Tab-separated table of C-alpha atoms in Angstrom:
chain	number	residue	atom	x	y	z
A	1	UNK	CA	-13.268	16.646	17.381
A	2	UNK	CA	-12.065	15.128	21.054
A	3	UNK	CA	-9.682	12.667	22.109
A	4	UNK	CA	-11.631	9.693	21.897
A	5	UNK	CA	-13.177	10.326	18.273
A	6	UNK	CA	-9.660	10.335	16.924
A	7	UNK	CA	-8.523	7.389	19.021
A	8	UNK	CA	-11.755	5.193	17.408
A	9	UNK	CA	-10.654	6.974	14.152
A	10	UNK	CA	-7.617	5.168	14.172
A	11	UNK	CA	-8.521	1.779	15.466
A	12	UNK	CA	-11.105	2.009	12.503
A	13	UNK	CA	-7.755	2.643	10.188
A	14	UNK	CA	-5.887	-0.038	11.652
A	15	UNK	CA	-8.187	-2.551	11.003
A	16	UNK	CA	-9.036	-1.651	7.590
A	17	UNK	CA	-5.110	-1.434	7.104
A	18	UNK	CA	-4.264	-4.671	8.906
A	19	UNK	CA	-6.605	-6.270	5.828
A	20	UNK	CA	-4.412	-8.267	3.197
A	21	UNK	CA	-3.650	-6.156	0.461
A	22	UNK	CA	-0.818	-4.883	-1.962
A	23	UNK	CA	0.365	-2.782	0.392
A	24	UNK	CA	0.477	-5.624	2.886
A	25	UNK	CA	2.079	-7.671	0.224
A	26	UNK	CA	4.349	-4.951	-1.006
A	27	UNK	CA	6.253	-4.692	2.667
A	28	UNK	CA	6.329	-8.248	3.545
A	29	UNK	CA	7.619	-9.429	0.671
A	30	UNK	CA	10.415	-6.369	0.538
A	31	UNK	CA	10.901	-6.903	4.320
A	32	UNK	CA	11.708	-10.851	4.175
A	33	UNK	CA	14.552	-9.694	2.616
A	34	UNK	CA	15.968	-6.451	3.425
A	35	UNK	CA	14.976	-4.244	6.470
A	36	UNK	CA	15.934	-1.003	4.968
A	37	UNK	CA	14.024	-1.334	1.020
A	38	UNK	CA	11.086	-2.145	3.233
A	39	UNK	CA	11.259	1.012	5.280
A	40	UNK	CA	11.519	2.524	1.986
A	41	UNK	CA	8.503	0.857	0.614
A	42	UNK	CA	7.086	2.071	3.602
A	43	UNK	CA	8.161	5.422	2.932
A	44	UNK	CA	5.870	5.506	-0.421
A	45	UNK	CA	3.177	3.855	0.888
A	46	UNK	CA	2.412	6.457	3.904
A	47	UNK	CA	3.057	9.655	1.085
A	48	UNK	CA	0.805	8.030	-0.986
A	49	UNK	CA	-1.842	7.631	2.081
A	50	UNK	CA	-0.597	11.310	2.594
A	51	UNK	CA	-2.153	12.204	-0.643
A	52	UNK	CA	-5.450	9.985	-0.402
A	53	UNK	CA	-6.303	10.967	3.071
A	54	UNK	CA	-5.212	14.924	2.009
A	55	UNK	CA	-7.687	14.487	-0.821
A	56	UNK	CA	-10.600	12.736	0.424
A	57	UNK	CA	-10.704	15.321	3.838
A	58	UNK	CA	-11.091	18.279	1.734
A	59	UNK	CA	-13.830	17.190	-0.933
A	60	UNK	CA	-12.310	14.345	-3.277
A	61	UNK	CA	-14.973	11.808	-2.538
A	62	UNK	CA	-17.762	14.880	-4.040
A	63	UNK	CA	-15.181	14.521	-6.948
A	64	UNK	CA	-15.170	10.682	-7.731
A	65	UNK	CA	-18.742	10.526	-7.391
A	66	UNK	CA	-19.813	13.384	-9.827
A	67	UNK	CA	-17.443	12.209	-12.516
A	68	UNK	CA	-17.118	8.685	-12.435
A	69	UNK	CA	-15.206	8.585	-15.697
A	70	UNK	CA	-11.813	10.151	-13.555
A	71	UNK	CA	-12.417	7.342	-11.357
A	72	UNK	CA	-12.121	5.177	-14.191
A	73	UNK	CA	-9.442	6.541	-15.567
A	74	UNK	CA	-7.005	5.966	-12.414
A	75	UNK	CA	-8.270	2.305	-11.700
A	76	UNK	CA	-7.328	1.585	-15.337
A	77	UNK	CA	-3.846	2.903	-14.871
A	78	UNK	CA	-3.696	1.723	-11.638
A	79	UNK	CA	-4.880	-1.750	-12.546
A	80	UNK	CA	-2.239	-1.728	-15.468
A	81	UNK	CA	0.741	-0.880	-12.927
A	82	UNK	CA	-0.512	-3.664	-10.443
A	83	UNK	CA	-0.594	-5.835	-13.378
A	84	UNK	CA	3.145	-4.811	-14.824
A	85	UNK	CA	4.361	-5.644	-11.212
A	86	UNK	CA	2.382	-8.846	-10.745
A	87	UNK	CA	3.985	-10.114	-13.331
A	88	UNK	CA	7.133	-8.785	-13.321
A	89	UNK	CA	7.755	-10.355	-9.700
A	90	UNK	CA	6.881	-13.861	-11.237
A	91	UNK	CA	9.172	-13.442	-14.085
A	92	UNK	CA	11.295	-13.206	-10.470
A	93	UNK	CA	9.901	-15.876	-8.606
A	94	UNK	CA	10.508	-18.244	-11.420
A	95	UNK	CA	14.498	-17.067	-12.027
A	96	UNK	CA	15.282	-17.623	-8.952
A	97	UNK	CA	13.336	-21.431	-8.295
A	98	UNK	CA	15.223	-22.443	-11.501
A	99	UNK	CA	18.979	-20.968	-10.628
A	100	UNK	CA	18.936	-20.045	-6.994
A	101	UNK	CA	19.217	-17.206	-5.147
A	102	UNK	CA	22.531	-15.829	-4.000
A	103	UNK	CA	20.650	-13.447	-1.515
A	104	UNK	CA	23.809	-11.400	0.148
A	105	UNK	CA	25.048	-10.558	-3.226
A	106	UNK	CA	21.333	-9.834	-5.264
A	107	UNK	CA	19.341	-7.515	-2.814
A	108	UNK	CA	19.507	-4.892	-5.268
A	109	UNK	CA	18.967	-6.948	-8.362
A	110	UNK	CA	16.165	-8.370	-6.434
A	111	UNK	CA	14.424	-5.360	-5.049
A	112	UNK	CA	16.006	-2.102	-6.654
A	113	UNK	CA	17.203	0.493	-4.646
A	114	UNK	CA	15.582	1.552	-1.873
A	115	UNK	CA	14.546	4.716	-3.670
A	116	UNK	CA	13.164	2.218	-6.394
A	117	UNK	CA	11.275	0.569	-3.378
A	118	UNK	CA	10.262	3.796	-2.725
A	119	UNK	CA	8.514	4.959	-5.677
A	120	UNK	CA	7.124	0.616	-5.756
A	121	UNK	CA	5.251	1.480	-2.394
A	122	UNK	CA	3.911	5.127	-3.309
A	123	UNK	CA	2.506	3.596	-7.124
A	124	UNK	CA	1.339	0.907	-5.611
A	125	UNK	CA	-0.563	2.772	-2.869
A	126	UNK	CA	-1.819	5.644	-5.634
A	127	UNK	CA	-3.132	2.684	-7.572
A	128	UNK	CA	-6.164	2.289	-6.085
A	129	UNK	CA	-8.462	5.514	-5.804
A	130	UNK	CA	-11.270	3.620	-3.970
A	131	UNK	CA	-9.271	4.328	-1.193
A	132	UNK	CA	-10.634	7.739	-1.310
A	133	UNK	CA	-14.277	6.364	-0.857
A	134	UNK	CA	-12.620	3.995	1.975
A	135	UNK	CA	-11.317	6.787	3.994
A	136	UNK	CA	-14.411	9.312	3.440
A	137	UNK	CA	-16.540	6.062	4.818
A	138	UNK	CA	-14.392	5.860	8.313
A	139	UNK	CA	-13.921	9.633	8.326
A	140	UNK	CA	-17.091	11.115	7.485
A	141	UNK	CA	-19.298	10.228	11.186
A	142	UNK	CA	-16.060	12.083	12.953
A	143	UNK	CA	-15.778	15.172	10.732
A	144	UNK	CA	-17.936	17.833	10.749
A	145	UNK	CA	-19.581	19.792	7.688
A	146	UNK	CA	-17.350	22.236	7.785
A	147	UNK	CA	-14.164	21.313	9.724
A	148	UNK	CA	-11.704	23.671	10.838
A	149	UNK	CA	-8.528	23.635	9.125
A	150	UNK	CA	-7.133	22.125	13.054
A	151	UNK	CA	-9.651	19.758	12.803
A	152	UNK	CA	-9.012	18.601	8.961
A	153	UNK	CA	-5.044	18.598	9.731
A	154	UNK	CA	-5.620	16.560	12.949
A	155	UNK	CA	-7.646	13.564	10.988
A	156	UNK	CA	-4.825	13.972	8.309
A	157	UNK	CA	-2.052	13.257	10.923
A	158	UNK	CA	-3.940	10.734	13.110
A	159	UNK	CA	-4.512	8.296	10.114
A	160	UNK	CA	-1.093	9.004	8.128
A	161	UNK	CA	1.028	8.607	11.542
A	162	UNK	CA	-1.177	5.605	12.781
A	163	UNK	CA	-0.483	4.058	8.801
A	164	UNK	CA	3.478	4.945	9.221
A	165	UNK	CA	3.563	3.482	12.828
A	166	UNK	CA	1.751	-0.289	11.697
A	167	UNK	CA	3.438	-0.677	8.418
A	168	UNK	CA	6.907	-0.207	10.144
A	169	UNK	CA	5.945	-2.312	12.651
A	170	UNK	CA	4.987	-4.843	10.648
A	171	UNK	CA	8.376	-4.243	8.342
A	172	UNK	CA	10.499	-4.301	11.596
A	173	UNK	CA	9.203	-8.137	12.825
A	174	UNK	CA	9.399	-9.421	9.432
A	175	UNK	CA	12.904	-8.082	8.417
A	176	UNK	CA	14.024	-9.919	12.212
A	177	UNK	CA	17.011	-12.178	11.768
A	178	UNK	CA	15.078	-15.156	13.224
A	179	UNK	CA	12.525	-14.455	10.927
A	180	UNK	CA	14.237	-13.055	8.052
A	181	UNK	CA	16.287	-16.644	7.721
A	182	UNK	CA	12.838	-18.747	7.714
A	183	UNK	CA	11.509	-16.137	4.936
A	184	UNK	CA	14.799	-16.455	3.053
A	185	UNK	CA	14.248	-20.312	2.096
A	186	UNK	CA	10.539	-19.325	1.271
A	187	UNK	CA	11.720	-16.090	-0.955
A	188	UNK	CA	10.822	-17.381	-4.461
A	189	UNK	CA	7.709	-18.580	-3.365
A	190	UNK	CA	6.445	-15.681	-1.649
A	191	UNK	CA	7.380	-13.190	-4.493
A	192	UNK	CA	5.068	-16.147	-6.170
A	193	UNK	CA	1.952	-15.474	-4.263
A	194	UNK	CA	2.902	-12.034	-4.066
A	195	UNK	CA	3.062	-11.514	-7.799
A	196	UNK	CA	-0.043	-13.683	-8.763
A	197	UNK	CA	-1.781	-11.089	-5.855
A	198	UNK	CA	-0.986	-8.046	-7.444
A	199	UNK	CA	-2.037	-9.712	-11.145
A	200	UNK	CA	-5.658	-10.428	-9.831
A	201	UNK	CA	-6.269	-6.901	-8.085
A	202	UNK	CA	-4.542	-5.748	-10.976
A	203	UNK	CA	-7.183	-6.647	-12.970
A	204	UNK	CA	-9.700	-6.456	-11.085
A	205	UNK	CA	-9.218	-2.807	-11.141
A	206	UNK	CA	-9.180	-2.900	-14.566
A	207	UNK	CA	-12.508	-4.832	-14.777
A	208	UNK	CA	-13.589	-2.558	-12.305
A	209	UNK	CA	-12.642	0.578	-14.936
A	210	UNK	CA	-14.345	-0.918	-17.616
A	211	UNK	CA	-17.400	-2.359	-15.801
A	212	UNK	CA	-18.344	0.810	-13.914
């Protein structure tokens, strides 16, 4: 595989990964107000890439397909964790519209810890395993039959480093303090919108389970 096939492999990431999403939710609404639980959300979000991308490279997609049920299985637990945090953040939302947010003295009580944040952006990442069938759609014209194990490691580090780079990006110019203070007046609402996001994919991945 040259230069140029994993260069259009990872504009082909970036684009899927710039579309809205939890993870996209998950960061923004962690970096509005703290810098470092969003690099830890981060953090989960690229091992749990780590593990899709790992998977799907050496055969996972075969997997899904021939036994649909284990499919099932993980959309129903992942739908049911999206769902639990959906709704947990608008228990959140709704605390702090009615009593105000004392921001400098909550951050933990408002996001965990960042090794809470953490293990937030690695669930919700593992949620989904259509990923899998994502990542075997943009990878499969690049890789051959039978890759090499330089070759298999390569498309593994292209797409989990190009993933790491864009999500930190985008958690470095949202946690700015320019932006940061026009977020901060917006907080409740965004963990809102954020929470009623991860309640519909939440069960649309359950729907999904029980539909397929």
């Amino acid at each position: 595989m040259g230069l140029s096939q994993l260069l259009t492999l990872v504009g082909l990431n970036v684009v899927g990964m710039l579309t809205p999403g939890p993870d996209i939710f998950l960061v923004t609404r962690i970096a509005t107000k703290s810098r470092p639980h969003a690099y830890a959300a981060v953090a989960g979000i690229t091992t749990g890439l780590l593990v899709w991308v790992t998977l799907t490279v050496f055969g996972a997609t075969a997997v899904l397909t021939a036994y649909p049920s284990v499919l099932s299985g993980i959309q129903l637990v992942g739908g049911a964790w999206l769902l639990w945090m959906g709704t947990k953040l608008v228990r959140v939302a709704r605390r702090q519209l009615g009593e105000g947010v004392a921001v400098a003295s909550t951050i933990d009580d408002l996001l965990g810890t960042p090794a809470q944040c953490y293990r937030q952006g690695l669930a919700t990442n593992l949620s989904n395993p259509k990923v899998v069938l994502y990542f075997a759609a943009i990878i499969a014209p690049f890789l051959p039959t039978n890759p090499s194990l330089l070759t298999a490691l390569s498309v593994i580090l292209v797409i989990v480093l190009s993933n790491l780079v864009m999500f930190s990006l985008l958690a470095t110019v949202i946690s700015t303090n320019a932006l940061r203070r026009a977020f901060l007046k917006a907080g409740p609402w965004i963990d809102l919108v954020a929470g009623c996001f991860f309640i519909v994919a939440g069960i649309g991945l359950i729907i999904a389970a029980t539909c397929s």
